[in-house]
Amino acid sequence: MTPWARMAMAGVILAALAACTGPEAELAREQSAQSHYDIGLGALAENNLSKAINEFRIATEENPRNARNFHALGNALLRNQQLDEAIQALRRSVELQPRLSDAFNDLGAAYMRKQMWDLAIDAFRKALANPQYLTPDQAYRNLGNIYYVQGKYDLALEQFRKLQDVLPQSPDGYFFLGRTFLAQGQLEEAREKLEQAVKLENTVPVFHLELGIALLRSGRRAEARESFRKAVEINPAGPEAQEARRYLRELN
């Protein structure tokens, strides 16, 4: 190859490289990332976690500056119990977009599952720091449950009251308040809240189980028996049914 031919070939190669790194190539990668993101969402809706994770990984590689891609990947990994990888992806997501409250909530959930309580609390509080967070009930619920597990019942009640303020007709708010009052020995408050939870949603075994315990401790044995029977009836093979049967044996 003559020197001129080599120079011409080098020019072609440089032009090709410029095309691969120019605005058009960047737009093509963003469009590819969007396509893989959309496919991942479809796989996630079908609970095909392995496919969703693969598609979201490609999306993050094609467009590594998009926080949403990392959030989607972290959420899928979280659902698949790949907690360390989920945390890594979710941390990258909130680094790119510090006001992405849903990603902070998922990050907190991942830390919760690893019982890394302080990091989880910090993540949930950062989610709630955004006044435009559309679903703060999730963070309130998670924070309250951490404090409940830690035995910090006053702090748990504070979060569950906020949950109830946001979703006043949610049975979960009443249930979590009732369960926490029960743990504190405030039986009348516990019974009232748990009865309201059951009134709003009659098909959750644990609602009936906890109500039965509150009634039993209040000396209302006949009503407690009915609540325990209902917990067994709804899901005879569930863990709540096993616990309810133990109480029923004590009542007989």
CSV table of C-alpha atoms in Angstrom, one decimal, residues 10-167:
chain,number,residue,atom,x,y,z
A,10,ALA,CA,-6.5,6.5,7.9
A,11,GLY,CA,-8.8,9.2,6.9
A,12,VAL,CA,-11.7,6.8,6.4
A,13,ILE,CA,-11.0,5.2,9.8
A,14,LEU,CA,-10.9,8.5,11.5
A,15,ALA,CA,-14.2,9.6,9.8
A,16,ALA,CA,-15.8,6.3,11.0
A,17,LEU,CA,-14.6,6.9,14.5
A,18,ALA,CA,-16.0,10.4,14.5
A,19,ALA,CA,-19.3,9.1,13.3
A,20,CYS,CA,-19.4,6.6,16.2
A,21,THR,CA,-18.7,9.3,18.7
A,22,GLY,CA,-20.7,12.2,17.3
A,23,PRO,CA,-24.2,13.5,18.2
A,24,GLU,CA,-25.9,11.0,15.9
A,25,ALA,CA,-24.2,8.0,17.5
A,26,GLU,CA,-25.0,9.4,21.0
A,27,LEU,CA,-28.7,9.8,20.0
A,28,ALA,CA,-28.7,6.2,18.6
A,29,ARG,CA,-27.3,4.9,21.9
A,30,GLU,CA,-30.0,6.8,23.8
A,31,GLN,CA,-32.7,5.4,21.6
A,32,SER,CA,-31.3,1.9,22.0
A,33,ALA,CA,-31.2,2.4,25.8
A,34,GLN,CA,-34.9,3.5,25.7
A,35,SER,CA,-35.8,0.4,23.7
A,36,HIS,CA,-34.1,-1.9,26.1
A,37,TYR,CA,-35.7,-0.1,29.0
A,38,ASP,CA,-39.1,-0.5,27.5
A,39,ILE,CA,-38.5,-4.2,26.9
A,40,GLY,CA,-37.3,-4.5,30.5
A,41,LEU,CA,-40.5,-2.9,31.8
A,42,GLY,CA,-42.6,-5.4,29.8
A,43,ALA,CA,-40.5,-8.3,31.2
A,44,LEU,CA,-40.9,-6.9,34.7
A,45,ALA,CA,-44.7,-6.7,34.3
A,46,GLU,CA,-44.6,-10.4,33.3
A,47,ASN,CA,-42.4,-11.2,36.4
A,48,ASN,CA,-39.6,-12.3,34.1
A,49,LEU,CA,-36.9,-11.0,36.3
A,50,SER,CA,-33.9,-12.5,34.5
A,51,LYS,CA,-34.9,-10.9,31.2
A,52,ALA,CA,-35.8,-7.6,32.9
A,53,ILE,CA,-32.4,-7.5,34.6
A,54,ASN,CA,-30.6,-8.2,31.3
A,55,GLU,CA,-32.5,-5.5,29.4
A,56,PHE,CA,-32.0,-2.9,32.1
A,57,ARG,CA,-28.3,-3.7,32.3
A,58,ILE,CA,-28.0,-3.0,28.6
A,59,ALA,CA,-29.9,0.2,29.0
A,60,THR,CA,-27.4,1.4,31.7
A,61,GLU,CA,-24.5,0.5,29.4
A,62,GLU,CA,-26.0,2.3,26.4
A,63,ASN,CA,-27.0,5.4,28.5
A,64,PRO,CA,-25.0,5.4,31.7
A,65,ARG,CA,-26.1,9.0,32.6
A,66,ASN,CA,-29.8,8.1,32.9
A,67,ALA,CA,-30.8,7.7,36.5
A,68,ARG,CA,-34.0,6.0,35.6
A,69,ASN,CA,-32.2,3.1,33.9
A,70,PHE,CA,-30.2,2.4,37.1
A,71,HIS,CA,-33.3,2.7,39.2
A,72,ALA,CA,-35.1,0.1,37.0
A,73,LEU,CA,-32.1,-2.2,37.2
A,74,GLY,CA,-31.9,-1.8,41.0
A,75,ASN,CA,-35.6,-2.5,41.4
A,76,ALA,CA,-35.5,-5.7,39.4
A,77,LEU,CA,-32.4,-6.9,41.3
A,78,LEU,CA,-34.2,-6.1,44.5
A,79,ARG,CA,-37.2,-8.2,43.5
A,80,ASN,CA,-34.8,-11.0,42.6
A,81,GLN,CA,-33.1,-10.8,46.0
A,82,GLN,CA,-29.8,-9.8,44.5
A,83,LEU,CA,-29.4,-7.2,47.3
A,84,ASP,CA,-25.8,-6.2,46.9
A,85,GLU,CA,-26.1,-5.6,43.2
A,86,ALA,CA,-29.4,-3.8,43.8
A,87,ILE,CA,-27.8,-1.4,46.3
A,88,GLN,CA,-25.0,-0.7,43.9
A,89,ALA,CA,-27.4,0.2,41.0
A,90,LEU,CA,-29.7,2.2,43.3
A,91,ARG,CA,-26.9,4.2,44.8
A,92,ARG,CA,-25.8,5.1,41.3
A,93,SER,CA,-29.3,6.1,40.4
A,94,VAL,CA,-29.6,8.6,43.3
A,95,GLU,CA,-26.1,9.9,42.6
A,96,LEU,CA,-27.3,10.8,39.1
A,97,GLN,CA,-30.6,12.2,40.4
A,98,PRO,CA,-30.7,13.1,44.1
A,99,ARG,CA,-34.4,13.9,44.0
A,100,LEU,CA,-35.4,10.4,42.7
A,101,SER,CA,-37.5,9.5,45.8
A,102,ASP,CA,-38.7,6.1,44.5
A,103,ALA,CA,-35.0,5.0,44.0
A,104,PHE,CA,-34.2,6.1,47.6
A,105,ASN,CA,-37.2,4.1,48.8
A,106,ASP,CA,-36.0,1.0,47.0
A,107,LEU,CA,-32.5,1.6,48.3
A,108,GLY,CA,-33.9,1.7,51.8
A,109,ALA,CA,-35.9,-1.5,51.2
A,110,ALA,CA,-32.7,-3.2,50.1
A,111,TYR,CA,-30.9,-2.1,53.2
A,112,MET,CA,-33.9,-3.2,55.3
A,113,ARG,CA,-33.6,-6.7,54.0
A,114,LYS,CA,-29.9,-6.8,55.0
A,115,GLN,CA,-30.9,-5.4,58.4
A,116,MET,CA,-28.7,-2.4,57.8
A,117,TRP,CA,-31.2,-0.2,59.8
A,118,ASP,CA,-29.3,3.1,59.9
A,119,LEU,CA,-28.6,3.2,56.2
A,120,ALA,CA,-32.3,2.2,55.5
A,121,ILE,CA,-33.6,5.0,57.7
A,122,ASP,CA,-31.3,7.5,56.0
A,123,ALA,CA,-32.5,6.4,52.6
A,124,PHE,CA,-36.2,6.6,53.5
A,125,ARG,CA,-35.8,10.1,55.1
A,126,LYS,CA,-34.1,11.2,51.9
A,127,ALA,CA,-37.0,9.9,49.9
A,128,LEU,CA,-39.4,11.9,52.1
A,129,ALA,CA,-37.2,15.1,51.9
A,130,ASN,CA,-38.6,15.6,48.4
A,131,PRO,CA,-41.9,17.5,48.7
A,132,GLN,CA,-42.9,16.3,45.3
A,133,TYR,CA,-42.6,12.6,46.2
A,134,LEU,CA,-45.9,11.1,44.9
A,135,THR,CA,-46.0,8.0,47.1
A,136,PRO,CA,-44.6,9.0,50.5
A,137,ASP,CA,-46.8,6.3,52.1
A,138,GLN,CA,-44.3,3.7,51.1
A,139,ALA,CA,-41.5,5.4,53.0
A,140,TYR,CA,-43.7,6.1,56.0
A,141,ARG,CA,-44.7,2.4,56.1
A,142,ASN,CA,-41.1,1.2,55.8
A,143,LEU,CA,-39.8,3.6,58.4
A,144,GLY,CA,-42.6,2.7,60.8
A,145,ASN,CA,-41.8,-1.0,60.4
A,146,ILE,CA,-38.1,-0.4,61.1
A,147,TYR,CA,-38.9,1.4,64.3
A,148,TYR,CA,-41.4,-1.3,65.3
A,149,VAL,CA,-38.8,-4.0,64.8
A,150,GLN,CA,-36.4,-2.0,66.9
A,151,GLY,CA,-39.0,-1.6,69.7
A,152,LYS,CA,-39.2,2.2,69.2
A,153,TYR,CA,-42.9,2.2,69.3
A,154,ASP,CA,-43.5,5.9,69.7
A,155,LEU,CA,-41.4,6.6,66.6
A,156,ALA,CA,-43.3,3.8,64.8
A,157,LEU,CA,-46.6,5.4,65.7
A,158,GLU,CA,-45.4,8.7,64.4
A,159,GLN,CA,-44.7,7.2,61.0
A,160,PHE,CA,-47.9,5.1,60.8
A,161,ARG,CA,-50.0,8.2,61.7
A,162,LYS,CA,-48.4,10.0,58.7
A,163,LEU,CA,-49.2,7.0,56.6
A,164,GLN,CA,-52.8,7.2,57.7
A,165,ASP,CA,-52.9,10.9,57.0
A,166,VAL,CA,-51.7,10.3,53.4
A,167,LEU,CA,-54.0,7.3,52.9
